[in-house]
Amino acid sequence: MTLWEYLKGRMLEHSRRVALEDGTTYGELVDYIEERAKKHTERNRLVCVSGKSKTAHAIEILSVLASENVAVPVDDCYGVERKQEVETTIAQDKKQYPELAFIMFTSGTGGKPKGVMLSHENIIQNLKMLETYFALLPDDKILIARPLMHIAVIVGELLYGLIRGATIQFYEKPFLPQKLKREMEEKNTTVVCGTPTLFRNLLRVSACGFPLKKCVISGERLFPALASALSAANPQTEFYNVYGLTEHSPRVSALLPKDFARKAGSVGKLLAGVQTKIENGELLVKSPCVMVGYYTDAARTNAKIKNGWLYTGDVAHTDRNGYLYIDGRKDNMIIRSGLNVYPEEIEEVASACAGVENCVAYGEEDDIEGNKIVLKYCGEVSEQTLRKFLSGKLAPHLMPRAIKNVNALPATPSGKKVRKC
Amino acid sequence: MSKAEEILTNVLTDLGVESANRADRIKEDCGLDSLSLVSVIVRLEEALGKEFDDSDLDPAELITVGDLIALTEKYL
């Protein structure tokens, strides 16, 4: 069964329910999407999908799926260059990929974004896993506030909302907490999903809480202090803290509302059908949701999946009741405001700046963005000049918050970079 | 330094932007992307005890540090 066949079947079960905020019903939405799908005359091809608004982007993604093609979401928000690079690469590929539903491009090292290939079955199985714990109801109104560039948003919010018969709302304004909160109130939103950074910002502008029934938190580490503050300000809201990765379509585990306070710090229990083991401290998972592989990168794929086990790159442990805790990263990846940043990507560009002899980028824990990116370097060039140089070449979310010129950079005895303050 | 400049300087320093001139562009010169700009706006609103009108927050009108100073001045 293709993903669209599955989605359509579920959506038609509640064809009279309201799907979108303008009153469009599920029956009407299915017809509309299939009508739009007709403009794609070929099958099983890779199709880059963009949209001027989240609403448009969502409709286009669904149309591509309905046309039996593979959706490759693109957007300017993470860099115009990256968007163009993806579009150029995809345009050159005329092959057919009948098993795929999506290719999601995310940050990678070595200057090349990784294309995570997800099959119809990957997504359908992850949606079924969500149904084992996330009671989204037809009466719920879910406000999608983040770009449709993340599989967590596409699967966890859009597609899940559609199969559950909820009303889907889109937040199209500038990303500002006061406005987001006001829109939630005006639209009687009941569900919002976001990163700890987003919820921290919301809490700053509404100490007395926000009017939501369910909140799903994901994308970066949720510190117990923030979890407590959120619960205290919103006693009527059910909070979930969940963990996943794009390579797993994405969801791996979930901490349920009943455990949100008493097991703060944990990302909950593994979802039904997900096997796990810890190897040298690293979390490995195995399930039908493990990606097909990285697009045109067999070497990286083979390093990531071995004998069906997905090497998450996260260091983790479980307690004796089976609750999972993520302790950190195995590699150097930094998570800033829920976005993946590889210090190597920044260092590579910085090293190319005339006058920079040596540099190191790292994350420093921060209560604004989870981690702030710091770049230290040795060389004759000024911090201002280096910043200007970087801003022309790095995608916006990779820009270091602090750039410091230092006399020397620490190194390990074998000469490796030391990535700490 | 005017009151508006002082408020903005404090906010930017908090966010690690150490020195900025009026002509500096928020993104390219100060290294603040849209995520960090959220933090700037939130902190400015806190310092002013007011909320900016939607119409004053058009991204196309907030390019330089000078634009942020003008915005702050407007709400003082």
Coordinates of C-alpha atoms in Angstrom, one line a residue:
Chain A
M1 CA 0.0 0.0 0.0
T2 CA 1.3 3.4 -0.8
L3 CA 1.3 6.2 1.8
W4 CA -1.3 8.1 -0.1
E5 CA -3.6 5.1 -0.3
Y6 CA -3.3 4.7 3.5
L7 CA -3.9 8.4 4.1
K8 CA -6.8 8.6 1.8
G9 CA -8.5 5.6 3.3
R10 CA -8.2 7.1 6.8
M11 CA -9.3 10.5 5.7
L12 CA -12.4 9.2 4.0
E13 CA -13.4 7.5 7.2
H14 CA -14.2 11.0 8.5
S15 CA -15.0 12.6 5.2
R16 CA -17.6 15.0 6.7
R17 CA -15.3 16.3 9.5
V18 CA -13.6 19.7 9.0
A19 CA -10.0 19.3 7.9
L20 CA -8.8 22.8 7.4
E21 CA -9.6 26.1 9.2
D22 CA -11.5 27.5 6.2
G23 CA -14.1 24.8 6.7
T24 CA -12.9 22.4 4.0
T25 CA -14.0 18.9 4.9
Y26 CA -11.9 15.8 4.6
G27 CA -13.9 14.6 1.6
E28 CA -13.4 17.9 -0.2
L29 CA -9.7 17.9 0.8
V30 CA -9.1 14.5 -0.7
D31 CA -10.8 15.5 -4.0
Y32 CA -8.8 18.7 -4.1
I33 CA -5.5 17.0 -3.5
E34 CA -6.2 14.4 -6.2
E35 CA -7.2 17.1 -8.6
R36 CA -3.9 18.9 -8.0
A37 CA -2.1 15.6 -8.3
K38 CA -3.1 15.4 -12.0
K39 CA -0.5 18.0 -13.0
H40 CA 2.2 15.4 -12.3
T41 CA 2.1 13.2 -15.4
E42 CA 5.0 10.8 -14.5
R43 CA 5.1 8.3 -11.7
N44 CA 7.6 7.4 -9.0
R45 CA 9.9 10.3 -9.7
L46 CA 11.7 12.6 -7.2
V47 CA 9.8 15.9 -7.1
C48 CA 11.1 19.0 -5.1
V49 CA 8.2 20.6 -3.3
S50 CA 8.1 24.2 -2.1
G51 CA 5.3 26.5 -1.0
K52 CA 4.8 30.1 -0.4
S53 CA 3.0 29.4 2.8
K54 CA 2.8 26.4 5.1
T55 CA -0.7 25.7 3.9
A56 CA 0.5 25.7 0.3
H57 CA 3.5 23.6 1.1
A58 CA 1.3 21.0 2.9
I59 CA -1.1 20.8 0.0
E60 CA 1.7 20.4 -2.5
I61 CA 3.4 17.7 -0.5
L62 CA 0.1 15.7 -0.3
S63 CA -0.5 16.3 -4.0
V64 CA 2.9 14.9 -4.9
L65 CA 2.2 11.8 -2.8
A66 CA -1.2 11.4 -4.4
S67 CA 0.4 11.5 -7.8
E68 CA 2.5 8.5 -6.8
N69 CA 5.7 10.5 -6.8
V70 CA 8.4 11.1 -4.1
A71 CA 8.2 14.3 -2.2
V72 CA 11.5 16.2 -1.5
P73 CA 10.6 19.2 0.6
V74 CA 12.7 22.3 0.0
D75 CA 12.6 25.9 1.4
D76 CA 14.7 29.0 1.6
C77 CA 14.5 29.1 5.4
Y78 CA 17.6 27.0 5.9
G79 CA 19.6 28.6 3.2
V80 CA 19.0 29.5 -0.4
E81 CA 22.1 27.8 -1.5
R82 CA 21.1 24.5 0.1
K83 CA 17.7 24.7 -1.6
Q84 CA 19.3 25.3 -5.0
E85 CA 21.8 22.5 -4.5
V86 CA 19.0 20.0 -3.7
E87 CA 16.9 21.2 -6.6
T88 CA 19.8 20.9 -9.0
T89 CA 20.7 17.4 -7.7
I90 CA 17.1 16.1 -7.9
A91 CA 16.5 17.6 -11.3
Q92 CA 19.3 15.5 -12.7
D93 CA 17.8 12.2 -11.3
K94 CA 15.3 10.8 -13.8
K95 CA 15.1 7.4 -12.1
Q96 CA 12.0 5.8 -10.6
Y97 CA 11.7 5.2 -6.9
P98 CA 8.4 3.3 -6.4
E99 CA 9.1 2.4 -2.8
L100 CA 9.9 5.9 -1.5
A101 CA 7.5 8.5 -0.1
F102 CA 10.0 11.2 0.9
I103 CA 13.6 12.3 0.7
M104 CA 14.4 14.6 3.6
F105 CA 17.6 16.6 3.3
T106 CA 19.3 17.5 6.6
S107 CA 22.6 18.8 7.7
G108 CA 25.7 16.7 7.1
T109 CA 29.4 17.0 7.5
G110 CA 31.9 17.3 4.7
G111 CA 29.8 20.1 3.3
K112 CA 27.1 17.8 1.8
P113 CA 23.6 17.6 3.1
K114 CA 22.3 14.1 3.7
G115 CA 19.2 12.9 1.9
V116 CA 17.2 10.6 4.1
M117 CA 15.1 8.2 2.0
L118 CA 11.9 7.2 3.7
S119 CA 9.5 4.6 2.2
H120 CA 5.7 4.4 2.2
E121 CA 6.0 1.6 4.8
N122 CA 8.4 3.6 7.0
I123 CA 5.8 6.4 7.3
I124 CA 2.7 4.2 7.6
Q125 CA 4.4 2.2 10.4
N126 CA 5.5 5.4 12.3
L127 CA 1.9 6.7 12.1
K128 CA 0.7 3.4 13.6
M129 CA 3.2 3.8 16.4
L130 CA 1.9 7.3 17.1
E131 CA -1.6 5.9 17.4
T132 CA -0.5 3.6 20.3
Y133 CA 0.0 6.6 22.6
F134 CA -1.0 10.0 21.2
A135 CA -4.8 10.4 21.6
L136 CA -5.4 13.2 19.1
L137 CA -9.1 13.5 18.6
P138 CA -11.4 14.8 15.8
D139 CA -12.3 17.7 18.1
D140 CA -8.7 18.7 18.4
K141 CA -7.4 21.7 16.4
I142 CA -3.7 21.4 15.8
L143 CA -1.7 24.5 14.9
I144 CA 1.4 23.8 12.8
A145 CA 3.9 26.5 13.6
R146 CA 7.1 25.1 12.1
P147 CA 8.3 24.6 8.5
L148 CA 7.3 21.5 6.7
M149 CA 11.0 20.7 6.2
H150 CA 11.1 18.4 9.2
I151 CA 9.7 14.9 9.1
A152 CA 8.6 15.4 12.7
V153 CA 6.3 18.1 11.5
I154 CA 5.1 16.3 8.4
V155 CA 4.5 12.9 10.1
G156 CA 3.9 13.9 13.7
E157 CA 1.6 16.9 13.1
L158 CA 0.3 17.1 9.5
L159 CA -0.2 13.4 8.5
Y160 CA -1.1 12.3 12.0
G161 CA -3.6 15.1 12.3
L162 CA -5.1 14.1 9.0
I163 CA -5.6 10.4 9.8
R164 CA -7.1 11.3 13.2
G165 CA -9.6 13.6 11.7
A166 CA -8.5 16.7 13.6
T167 CA -8.7 20.2 12.2
I168 CA -5.4 21.4 10.8
Q169 CA -4.4 25.0 11.4
F170 CA -1.3 26.7 10.0
Y171 CA 0.6 29.6 11.7
E172 CA 1.9 31.8 8.8
K173 CA 3.0 34.9 10.7
P174 CA 6.6 35.8 11.7
F175 CA 7.8 33.4 14.4
L176 CA 7.2 35.5 17.5
P177 CA 5.8 34.0 20.7
Q178 CA 3.3 36.7 21.6
K179 CA 1.7 36.4 18.1
L180 CA 1.7 32.7 18.2
K181 CA 0.0 32.7 21.6
R182 CA -2.6 35.2 20.3
E183 CA -3.3 33.1 17.3
M184 CA -3.8 30.0 19.4
E185 CA -6.3 31.9 21.5
E186 CA -8.1 33.3 18.4
K187 CA -8.3 30.0 16.7
N188 CA -9.1 27.9 19.8
T189 CA -6.1 25.7 19.1
T190 CA -5.9 22.7 21.3
V191 CA -2.6 21.1 20.2
V192 CA 0.8 22.6 19.5
C193 CA 4.1 20.7 18.9
G194 CA 7.4 22.3 19.2
T195 CA 10.9 22.4 20.6
P196 CA 11.9 23.2 24.2
T197 CA 13.2 26.5 22.7
L198 CA 9.8 27.4 21.3
F199 CA 8.0 26.5 24.6
R200 CA 10.6 28.4 26.6
N201 CA 9.8 31.5 24.5
L202 CA 6.1 31.0 24.9
L203 CA 6.5 30.8 28.7
R204 CA 8.4 34.0 28.7
V205 CA 5.5 35.9 27.2
S206 CA 2.8 34.1 29.1
A207 CA 3.7 33.3 32.7
C208 CA 0.1 32.4 33.3
G209 CA 0.2 29.7 30.7
F210 CA -1.2 29.0 27.3
P211 CA -4.7 27.6 26.4
L212 CA -3.7 24.2 25.0
K213 CA -4.9 20.7 25.8
K214 CA -1.9 18.8 24.5
C215 CA 1.7 19.8 23.8
V216 CA 4.3 17.6 22.3
I217 CA 7.9 18.6 22.9
S218 CA 10.7 17.3 20.7
G219 CA 13.8 18.1 18.8
E220 CA 16.3 18.8 21.6
R221 CA 17.0 18.1 25.2
L222 CA 14.2 19.1 27.6
F223 CA 15.7 20.1 30.9
P224 CA 13.7 19.1 34.0
A225 CA 13.6 22.7 35.1
L226 CA 11.8 23.8 32.0
A227 CA 9.5 20.7 32.2
S228 CA 8.5 21.7 35.7
A229 CA 8.0 25.3 34.8
L230 CA 5.7 24.3 31.8
S231 CA 3.6 22.0 34.0
A232 CA 3.3 24.5 36.8
A233 CA 2.1 27.2 34.4
N234 CA -0.3 24.9 32.5
P235 CA -1.9 22.5 34.9
Q236 CA -4.7 21.8 32.4
T237 CA -2.3 20.8 29.6
E238 CA -1.1 17.3 28.8
F239 CA 2.6 17.4 28.0
Y240 CA 4.5 14.8 26.0
N241 CA 8.3 14.7 25.6
V242 CA 9.3 12.6 22.6
Y243 CA 12.4 11.4 20.9
G244 CA 13.2 10.4 17.4
L245 CA 15.4 11.0 14.4
T246 CA 14.7 11.6 10.7
E247 CA 16.4 8.3 9.9
H248 CA 13.6 6.6 11.9
S249 CA 10.6 8.3 10.2
P250 CA 11.0 9.8 13.0
R251 CA 9.5 8.7 16.3
V252 CA 11.4 6.3 18.6
S253 CA 10.1 6.9 22.1
A254 CA 7.6 8.9 24.0
L255 CA 7.2 10.1 27.6
L256 CA 3.5 10.3 28.4
P257 CA 1.7 13.0 30.3
K258 CA 1.3 10.8 33.4
D259 CA 5.1 10.5 33.6
F260 CA 6.0 14.0 32.4
A261 CA 6.7 15.3 35.9
R262 CA 7.9 12.2 37.8
K263 CA 10.2 11.0 35.0
A264 CA 11.4 14.5 33.9
G265 CA 14.7 14.1 32.0
S266 CA 13.6 10.9 30.3
V267 CA 12.3 10.6 26.7
G268 CA 10.0 7.9 27.8
K269 CA 9.5 4.3 26.6
L270 CA 10.2 2.9 23.2
L271 CA 7.3 2.7 20.9
A272 CA 5.6 -0.6 20.1
G273 CA 7.7 -2.5 17.6
V274 CA 11.0 -0.7 18.2
Q275 CA 13.8 -2.9 19.4
T276 CA 16.9 -1.4 21.1
K277 CA 20.3 -2.1 22.3
I278 CA 23.2 0.0 23.6
E279 CA 26.6 -0.6 22.0
N280 CA 29.6 1.3 23.5
G281 CA 27.1 3.6 25.1
E282 CA 25.4 4.4 21.8
L283 CA 21.7 3.8 21.2
L284 CA 20.8 1.4 18.4
V285 CA 17.3 0.8 17.2
K286 CA 15.6 -1.6 14.9
S287 CA 12.1 -1.4 13.5
P288 CA 10.1 -1.1 10.3
C289 CA 10.7 2.7 10.5
V290 CA 14.4 2.6 9.9
M291 CA 15.1 4.5 6.7
V292 CA 15.9 3.0 3.4
G293 CA 19.2 4.8 3.3
Y294 CA 21.0 8.0 2.4
Y295 CA 20.4 9.2 -1.1
T296 CA 23.4 8.4 -3.3
D297 CA 25.6 7.7 -0.3
A298 CA 26.1 4.0 0.2
A299 CA 29.2 4.6 2.4
R300 CA 27.3 6.8 4.9
T301 CA 24.3 4.4 4.8
N302 CA 26.5 1.4 5.6
A303 CA 28.1 3.3 8.5
K304 CA 24.6 4.2 9.9
I305 CA 22.7 0.9 9.4
K306 CA 24.4 -2.4 10.2
N307 CA 22.4 -5.7 10.1
G308 CA 19.2 -3.7 10.3
W309 CA 20.3 -1.7 13.4
L310 CA 20.2 2.0 13.1
Y311 CA 23.1 3.7 14.8
T312 CA 21.4 6.8 16.2
G313 CA 24.6 8.6 17.2
D314 CA 23.0 9.4 20.6
V315 CA 24.6 8.2 23.8
A316 CA 21.8 6.8 26.0
H317 CA 20.8 4.6 28.9
T318 CA 17.7 3.1 30.2
D319 CA 16.6 2.8 33.9
R320 CA 15.4 -0.4 35.3
N321 CA 11.8 0.4 34.5
G322 CA 12.6 0.8 30.8
Y323 CA 12.6 4.6 30.6
L324 CA 15.1 5.9 28.1
Y325 CA 17.5 8.8 28.8
I326 CA 19.5 10.6 26.1
D327 CA 22.9 11.6 27.6
G328 CA 24.5 13.3 24.6
R329 CA 25.9 12.9 21.2
K330 CA 28.6 10.4 20.1
D331 CA 29.9 12.7 17.4
N332 CA 30.3 16.5 17.6
M333 CA 26.8 17.5 16.4
I334 CA 25.3 20.4 18.3
I335 CA 21.5 20.9 18.6
R336 CA 20.6 24.5 18.5
S337 CA 16.9 25.5 18.8
G338 CA 16.1 22.0 17.6
L339 CA 18.3 22.2 14.5
N340 CA 21.3 20.0 13.9
V341 CA 24.6 21.8 13.5
Y342 CA 27.9 20.0 12.7
P343 CA 30.8 22.1 13.9
E344 CA 32.9 20.7 11.0
E345 CA 30.5 22.5 8.6
I346 CA 31.3 25.9 10.3
E347 CA 35.0 25.2 10.7
E348 CA 35.4 24.3 7.0
V349 CA 34.0 27.6 5.9
A350 CA 35.8 29.6 8.6
S351 CA 39.1 28.1 7.6
A352 CA 38.7 29.4 4.1
C353 CA 38.7 33.0 5.4
A354 CA 42.0 34.7 4.7
G355 CA 43.8 35.2 8.0
V356 CA 42.2 32.3 9.9
E357 CA 45.0 29.9 10.9
N358 CA 43.0 27.5 12.9
C359 CA 39.5 27.4 14.4
V360 CA 37.1 25.3 16.4
A361 CA 33.3 25.5 16.7
Y362 CA 31.4 24.1 19.6
G363 CA 28.1 24.4 21.5
E364 CA 27.8 26.0 24.9
E365 CA 24.6 25.3 27.0
D366 CA 22.4 28.3 26.9
D367 CA 18.9 29.1 28.2
I368 CA 17.9 30.9 25.0
E369 CA 18.5 28.3 22.4
G370 CA 19.5 25.1 24.2
N371 CA 23.0 25.5 22.8
K372 CA 24.6 28.6 21.5
I373 CA 27.3 28.2 18.8
V374 CA 30.7 29.6 19.7
L375 CA 33.6 29.9 17.2
K376 CA 37.1 30.4 18.4
Y377 CA 40.0 31.0 16.0
C378 CA 43.6 32.0 15.8
G379 CA 44.7 34.5 13.2
E380 CA 45.3 38.1 12.2
V381 CA 41.8 38.8 10.8
S382 CA 39.3 40.7 13.0
E383 CA 36.1 39.2 14.4
Q384 CA 34.0 41.6 12.4
T385 CA 35.6 40.6 9.2
L386 CA 35.3 36.9 9.9
R387 CA 31.6 37.3 10.8
K388 CA 31.0 39.2 7.5
F389 CA 32.8 36.4 5.7
L390 CA 30.7 33.7 7.3
S391 CA 27.4 35.4 6.9
G392 CA 27.8 35.3 3.1
K393 CA 28.5 31.6 3.1
L394 CA 26.8 29.8 6.0
A395 CA 23.1 29.0 6.2
P396 CA 21.6 31.3 8.8
H397 CA 21.1 28.7 11.5
L398 CA 24.8 27.8 11.4
M399 CA 26.0 31.3 12.2
P400 CA 27.9 31.3 15.5
R401 CA 26.5 33.6 18.2
A402 CA 29.9 34.4 19.6
I403 CA 33.2 34.6 17.6
K404 CA 36.4 34.9 19.6
N405 CA 39.9 35.5 18.5
V406 CA 42.3 33.6 20.8
N407 CA 46.0 33.1 21.1
A408 CA 45.9 29.3 21.0
L409 CA 43.4 26.5 20.6
P410 CA 43.6 23.5 22.9
A411 CA 44.3 20.1 21.4
T412 CA 44.5 16.5 22.6
P413 CA 47.9 14.9 22.8
S414 CA 47.3 13.3 19.4
G415 CA 46.6 16.7 18.0
K416 CA 42.8 16.5 17.7
K417 CA 40.5 19.5 18.2
V418 CA 39.1 19.8 21.7
R419 CA 35.5 21.0 21.4
K420 CA 34.8 22.5 24.7
C421 CA 35.0 26.1 26.1
Chain B
M1 CA 23.8 57.1 23.9
S2 CA 20.0 57.6 23.7
K3 CA 17.6 55.6 25.8
A4 CA 16.6 53.4 22.8
E5 CA 20.3 52.8 21.9
E6 CA 21.0 51.8 25.5
I7 CA 18.1 49.3 25.6
L8 CA 19.0 47.7 22.3
T9 CA 22.7 47.5 23.3
N10 CA 21.8 45.6 26.5
V11 CA 19.7 43.2 24.5
L12 CA 22.3 42.6 21.9
T13 CA 25.1 42.2 24.4
D14 CA 22.9 39.6 26.2
L15 CA 22.8 37.7 23.0
G16 CA 26.5 37.9 22.4
V17 CA 26.6 40.7 19.8
E18 CA 29.3 42.8 21.3
S19 CA 29.4 45.9 19.2
A20 CA 27.1 47.1 16.5
N21 CA 26.8 50.2 14.5
R22 CA 23.5 51.7 13.2
A23 CA 24.4 50.7 9.6
D24 CA 25.2 47.1 10.5
R25 CA 22.7 44.6 9.0
I26 CA 21.1 42.4 11.6
K27 CA 21.7 39.1 9.8
E28 CA 24.8 39.6 7.7
D29 CA 26.8 41.8 10.1
C30 CA 25.5 40.8 13.5
G31 CA 25.1 37.2 12.7
L32 CA 21.5 37.0 14.1
D33 CA 19.2 34.7 12.1
S34 CA 15.5 34.5 12.4
L35 CA 15.7 32.3 15.5
S36 CA 17.9 34.8 17.3
L37 CA 15.8 37.7 16.1
V38 CA 12.9 36.2 18.0
S39 CA 15.0 36.5 21.1
V40 CA 15.8 40.1 20.3
I41 CA 12.2 41.1 19.9
V42 CA 11.0 39.2 23.0
R43 CA 13.7 40.9 25.1
L44 CA 13.0 44.4 23.6
E45 CA 9.3 43.9 24.4
E46 CA 10.2 42.9 27.9
A47 CA 12.4 45.9 28.4
L48 CA 9.8 48.3 27.1
G49 CA 6.9 46.6 28.8
K50 CA 5.0 46.8 25.6
E51 CA 4.1 44.5 22.7
F52 CA 5.1 45.5 19.1
D53 CA 2.3 45.8 16.6
D54 CA 2.3 43.2 13.8
S55 CA 2.7 46.0 11.3
D56 CA 5.9 47.2 12.8
L57 CA 7.5 43.7 12.6
D58 CA 7.6 43.3 8.8
P59 CA 10.9 41.4 8.2
A60 CA 11.4 43.5 5.1
E61 CA 11.6 46.6 7.3
L62 CA 14.0 45.2 9.9
I63 CA 17.3 45.0 8.1
T64 CA 19.8 47.1 10.1
V65 CA 20.5 47.8 13.7
G66 CA 19.3 51.3 13.0
D67 CA 15.9 49.9 12.1
L68 CA 15.8 48.2 15.5
I69 CA 16.7 51.4 17.2
A70 CA 13.9 53.2 15.4
L71 CA 11.5 50.5 16.4
T72 CA 12.5 50.8 20.0
E73 CA 12.3 54.6 19.9
K74 CA 8.7 54.4 18.5
Y75 CA 7.6 52.5 21.6
L76 CA 9.4 54.5 24.3

